[in-house]
PDB file of C-alpha atoms in Angstrom:
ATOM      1  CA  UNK J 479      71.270  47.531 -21.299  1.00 73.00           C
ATOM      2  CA  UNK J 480      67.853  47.329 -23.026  1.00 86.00           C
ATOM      3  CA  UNK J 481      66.905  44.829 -20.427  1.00 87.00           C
ATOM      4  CA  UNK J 482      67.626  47.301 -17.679  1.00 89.00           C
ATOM      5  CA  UNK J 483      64.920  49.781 -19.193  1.00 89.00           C
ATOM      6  CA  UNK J 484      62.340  47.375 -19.387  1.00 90.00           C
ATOM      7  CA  UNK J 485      63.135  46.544 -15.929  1.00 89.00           C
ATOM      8  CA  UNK J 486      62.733  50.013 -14.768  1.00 91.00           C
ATOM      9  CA  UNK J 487      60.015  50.827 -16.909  1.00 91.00           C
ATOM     10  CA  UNK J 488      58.218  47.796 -15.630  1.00 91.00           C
ATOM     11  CA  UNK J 489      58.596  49.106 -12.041  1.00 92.00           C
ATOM     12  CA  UNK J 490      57.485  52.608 -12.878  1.00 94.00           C
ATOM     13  CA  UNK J 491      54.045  51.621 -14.245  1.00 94.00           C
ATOM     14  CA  UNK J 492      53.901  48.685 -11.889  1.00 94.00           C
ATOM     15  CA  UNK J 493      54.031  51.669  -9.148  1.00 94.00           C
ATOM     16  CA  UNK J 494      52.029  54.441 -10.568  1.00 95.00           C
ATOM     17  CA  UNK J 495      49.387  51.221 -11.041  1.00 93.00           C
ATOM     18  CA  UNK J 496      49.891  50.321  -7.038  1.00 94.00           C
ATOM     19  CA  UNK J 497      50.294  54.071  -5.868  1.00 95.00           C
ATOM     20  CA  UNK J 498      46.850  54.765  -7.965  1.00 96.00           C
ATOM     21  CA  UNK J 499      45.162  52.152  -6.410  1.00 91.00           C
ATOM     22  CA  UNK J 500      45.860  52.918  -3.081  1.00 94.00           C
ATOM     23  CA  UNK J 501      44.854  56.700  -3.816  1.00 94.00           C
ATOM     24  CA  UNK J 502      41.549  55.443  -5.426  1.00 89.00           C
ATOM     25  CA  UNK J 503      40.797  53.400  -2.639  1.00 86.00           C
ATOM     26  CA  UNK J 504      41.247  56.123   0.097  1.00 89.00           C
ATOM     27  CA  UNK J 505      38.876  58.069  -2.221  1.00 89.00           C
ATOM     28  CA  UNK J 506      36.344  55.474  -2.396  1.00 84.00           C
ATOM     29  CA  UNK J 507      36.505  54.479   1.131  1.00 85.00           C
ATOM     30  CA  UNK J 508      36.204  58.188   2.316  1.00 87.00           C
ATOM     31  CA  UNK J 509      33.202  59.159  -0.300  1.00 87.00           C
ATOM     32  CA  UNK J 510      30.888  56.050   0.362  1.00 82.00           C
ATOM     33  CA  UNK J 511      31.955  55.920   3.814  1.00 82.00           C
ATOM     34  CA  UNK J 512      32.642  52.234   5.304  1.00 76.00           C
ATOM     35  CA  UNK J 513      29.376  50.022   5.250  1.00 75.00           C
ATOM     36  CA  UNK J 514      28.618  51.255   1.423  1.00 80.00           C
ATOM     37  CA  UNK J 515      32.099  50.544   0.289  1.00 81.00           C
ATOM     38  CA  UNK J 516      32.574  47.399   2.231  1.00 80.00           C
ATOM     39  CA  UNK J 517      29.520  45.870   0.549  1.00 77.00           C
ATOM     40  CA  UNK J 518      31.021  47.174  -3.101  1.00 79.00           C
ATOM     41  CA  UNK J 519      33.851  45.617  -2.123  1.00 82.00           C
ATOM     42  CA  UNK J 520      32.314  42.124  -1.173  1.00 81.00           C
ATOM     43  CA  UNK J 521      30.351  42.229  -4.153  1.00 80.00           C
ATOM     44  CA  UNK J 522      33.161  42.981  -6.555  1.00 83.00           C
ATOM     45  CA  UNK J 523      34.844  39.529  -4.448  1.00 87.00           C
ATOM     46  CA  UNK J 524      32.059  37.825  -5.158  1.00 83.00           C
ATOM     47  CA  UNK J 525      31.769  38.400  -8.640  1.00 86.00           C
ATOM     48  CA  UNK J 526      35.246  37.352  -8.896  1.00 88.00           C
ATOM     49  CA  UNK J 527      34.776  34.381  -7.425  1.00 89.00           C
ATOM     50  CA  UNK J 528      31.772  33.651  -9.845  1.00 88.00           C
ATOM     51  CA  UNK J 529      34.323  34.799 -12.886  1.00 89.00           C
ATOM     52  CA  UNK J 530      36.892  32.720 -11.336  1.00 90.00           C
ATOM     53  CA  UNK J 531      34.594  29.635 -11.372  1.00 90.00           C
ATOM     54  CA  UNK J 532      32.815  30.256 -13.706  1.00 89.00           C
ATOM     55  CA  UNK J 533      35.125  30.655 -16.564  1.00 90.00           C
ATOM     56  CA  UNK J 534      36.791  27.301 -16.212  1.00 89.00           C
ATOM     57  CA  UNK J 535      40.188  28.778 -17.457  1.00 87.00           C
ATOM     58  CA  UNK J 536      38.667  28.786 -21.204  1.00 88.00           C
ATOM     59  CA  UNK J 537      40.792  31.803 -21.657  1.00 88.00           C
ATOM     60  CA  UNK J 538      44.059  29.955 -22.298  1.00 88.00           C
ATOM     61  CA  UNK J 539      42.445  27.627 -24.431  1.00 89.00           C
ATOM     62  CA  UNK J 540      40.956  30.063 -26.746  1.00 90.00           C
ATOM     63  CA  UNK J 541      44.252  32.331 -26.808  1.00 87.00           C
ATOM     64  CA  UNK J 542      46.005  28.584 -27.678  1.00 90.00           C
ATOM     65  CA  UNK J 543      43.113  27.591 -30.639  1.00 90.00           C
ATOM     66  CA  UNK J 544      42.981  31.388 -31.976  1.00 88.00           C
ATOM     67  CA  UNK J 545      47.318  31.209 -31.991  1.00 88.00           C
ATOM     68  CA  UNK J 546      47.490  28.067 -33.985  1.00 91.00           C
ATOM     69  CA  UNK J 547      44.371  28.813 -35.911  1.00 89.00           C
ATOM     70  CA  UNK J 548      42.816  24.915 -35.839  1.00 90.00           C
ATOM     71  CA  UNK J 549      39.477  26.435 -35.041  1.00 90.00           C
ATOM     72  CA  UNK J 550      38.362  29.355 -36.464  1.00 90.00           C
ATOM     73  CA  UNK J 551      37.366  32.464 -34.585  1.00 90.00           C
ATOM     74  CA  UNK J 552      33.947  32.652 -35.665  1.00 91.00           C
ATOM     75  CA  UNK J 553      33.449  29.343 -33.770  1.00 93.00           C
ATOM     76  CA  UNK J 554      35.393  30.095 -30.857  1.00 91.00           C
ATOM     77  CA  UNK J 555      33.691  33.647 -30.567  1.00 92.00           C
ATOM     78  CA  UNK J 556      30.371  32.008 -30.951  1.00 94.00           C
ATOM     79  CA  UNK J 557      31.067  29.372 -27.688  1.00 93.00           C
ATOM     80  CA  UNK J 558      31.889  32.346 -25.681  1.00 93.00           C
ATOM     81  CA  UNK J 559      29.161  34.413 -25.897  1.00 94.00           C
ATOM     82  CA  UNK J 560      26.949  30.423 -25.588  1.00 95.00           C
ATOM     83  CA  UNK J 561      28.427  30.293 -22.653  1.00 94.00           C
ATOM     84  CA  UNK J 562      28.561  33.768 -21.200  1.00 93.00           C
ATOM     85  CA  UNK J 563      24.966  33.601 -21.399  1.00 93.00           C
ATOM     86  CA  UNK J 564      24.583  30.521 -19.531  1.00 94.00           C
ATOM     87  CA  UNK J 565      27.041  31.840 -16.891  1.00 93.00           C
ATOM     88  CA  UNK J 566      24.296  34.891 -17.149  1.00 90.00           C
ATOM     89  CA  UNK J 567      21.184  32.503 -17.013  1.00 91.00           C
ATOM     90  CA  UNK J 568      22.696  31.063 -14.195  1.00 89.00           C
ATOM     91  CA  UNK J 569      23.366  34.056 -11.946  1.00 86.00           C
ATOM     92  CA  UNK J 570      20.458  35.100 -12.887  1.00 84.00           C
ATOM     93  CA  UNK J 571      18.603  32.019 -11.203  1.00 85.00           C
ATOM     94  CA  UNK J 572      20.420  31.978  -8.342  1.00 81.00           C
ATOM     95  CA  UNK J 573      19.575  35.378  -7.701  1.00 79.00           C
ATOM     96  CA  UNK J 574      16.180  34.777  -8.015  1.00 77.00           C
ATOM     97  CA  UNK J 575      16.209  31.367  -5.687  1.00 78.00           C
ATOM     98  CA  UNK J 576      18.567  32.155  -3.389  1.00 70.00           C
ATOM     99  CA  UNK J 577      18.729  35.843  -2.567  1.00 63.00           C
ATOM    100  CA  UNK J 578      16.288  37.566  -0.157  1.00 61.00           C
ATOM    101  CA  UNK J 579      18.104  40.289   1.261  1.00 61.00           C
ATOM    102  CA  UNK J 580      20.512  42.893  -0.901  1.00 59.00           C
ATOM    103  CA  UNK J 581      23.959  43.453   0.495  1.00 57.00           C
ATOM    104  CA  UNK J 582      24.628  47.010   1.222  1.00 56.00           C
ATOM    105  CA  UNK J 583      21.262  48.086   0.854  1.00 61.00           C
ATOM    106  CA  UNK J 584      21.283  48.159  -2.955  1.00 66.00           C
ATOM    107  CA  UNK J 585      17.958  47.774  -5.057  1.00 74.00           C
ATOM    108  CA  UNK J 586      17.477  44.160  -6.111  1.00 75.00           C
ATOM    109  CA  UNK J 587      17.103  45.046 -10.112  1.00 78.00           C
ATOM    110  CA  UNK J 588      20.563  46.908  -9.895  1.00 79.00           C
ATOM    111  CA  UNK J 589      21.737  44.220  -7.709  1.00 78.00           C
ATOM    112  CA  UNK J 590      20.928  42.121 -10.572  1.00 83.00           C
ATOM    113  CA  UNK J 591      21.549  43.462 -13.492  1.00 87.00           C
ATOM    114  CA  UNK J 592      25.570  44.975 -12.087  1.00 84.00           C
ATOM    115  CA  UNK J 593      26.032  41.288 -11.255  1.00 85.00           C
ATOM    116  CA  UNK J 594      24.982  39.918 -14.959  1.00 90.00           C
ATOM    117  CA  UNK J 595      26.362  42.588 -17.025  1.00 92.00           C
ATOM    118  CA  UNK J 596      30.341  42.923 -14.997  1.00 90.00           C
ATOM    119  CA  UNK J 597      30.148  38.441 -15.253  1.00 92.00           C
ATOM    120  CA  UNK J 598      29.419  38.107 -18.638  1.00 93.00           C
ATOM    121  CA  UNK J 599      31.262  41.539 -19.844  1.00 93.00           C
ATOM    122  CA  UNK J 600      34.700  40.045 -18.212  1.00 92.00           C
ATOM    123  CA  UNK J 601      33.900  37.195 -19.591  1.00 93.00           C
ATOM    124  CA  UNK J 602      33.711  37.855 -22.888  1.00 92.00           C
ATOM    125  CA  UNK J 603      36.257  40.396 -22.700  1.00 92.00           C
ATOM    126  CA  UNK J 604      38.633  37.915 -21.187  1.00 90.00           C
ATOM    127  CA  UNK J 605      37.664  35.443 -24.182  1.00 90.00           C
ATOM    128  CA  UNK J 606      38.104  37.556 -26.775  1.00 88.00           C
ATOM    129  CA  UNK J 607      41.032  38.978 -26.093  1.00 82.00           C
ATOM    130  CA  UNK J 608      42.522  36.770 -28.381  1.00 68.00           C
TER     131      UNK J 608
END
């Protein structure tokens, strides 16, 4: 019986989470109108793809060490914020070899800095969840 709550429960939120979505996107869509919120949505891809790459699946691993304790967390915090910055020195070259035009129209220092601060905040919230 207790199983068949969770089970329920887990659909509930899992739909309020799907049904919100779907309202917040109509929202978004209909405020910014279609070329604004297509570029958010590109660039909110693309800095997925960067956090997908870019984090080299250290999250397990960390979660794993921090569980069994063999290396302590002031260590482990340490080598994720080391390499959230270099994720965030790199990103931040790129930017400045490789981009010439903003998507969507966006200023090129906000450009910038929403691409450094949402890769390295994920990533060290992802990190340190453990």
């Amino acid at each position: 019986m207790v199983y068949q709550k969770i089970l329920y429960q887990s659909f509930l939120w899992r739909g309020l989470y799907f049904a919100s979505t779907f309202l917040l996107n109509i929202l978004f869509a209909r405020f910014y109108q279609a070329s604004i919120s297509g570029s958010i949505f590109f660039l909110t891809n693309f800095y997925a793809l960067i956090l997908l790459v870019g984090s080299l699946s250290l999250e397990s691993g960390f979660g794993f060490y921090v569980a069994r304790k063999e290396i302590s967390t002031a260590k482990l915090v340490n080598v994720s914020i080391v390499w959230a910055s270099v994720i965030g020195l790199f990103i931040f070259n790129a930017f400045r070899l490789l981009n010439d035009d903003q998507p969507g129209g966006f200023s090129r220092n906000l450009f910038l800095f929403s691409s450094i601060s949402y890769v390295c905040g994920i990533l060290l919230t992802n990190y340190c969840a453990g």
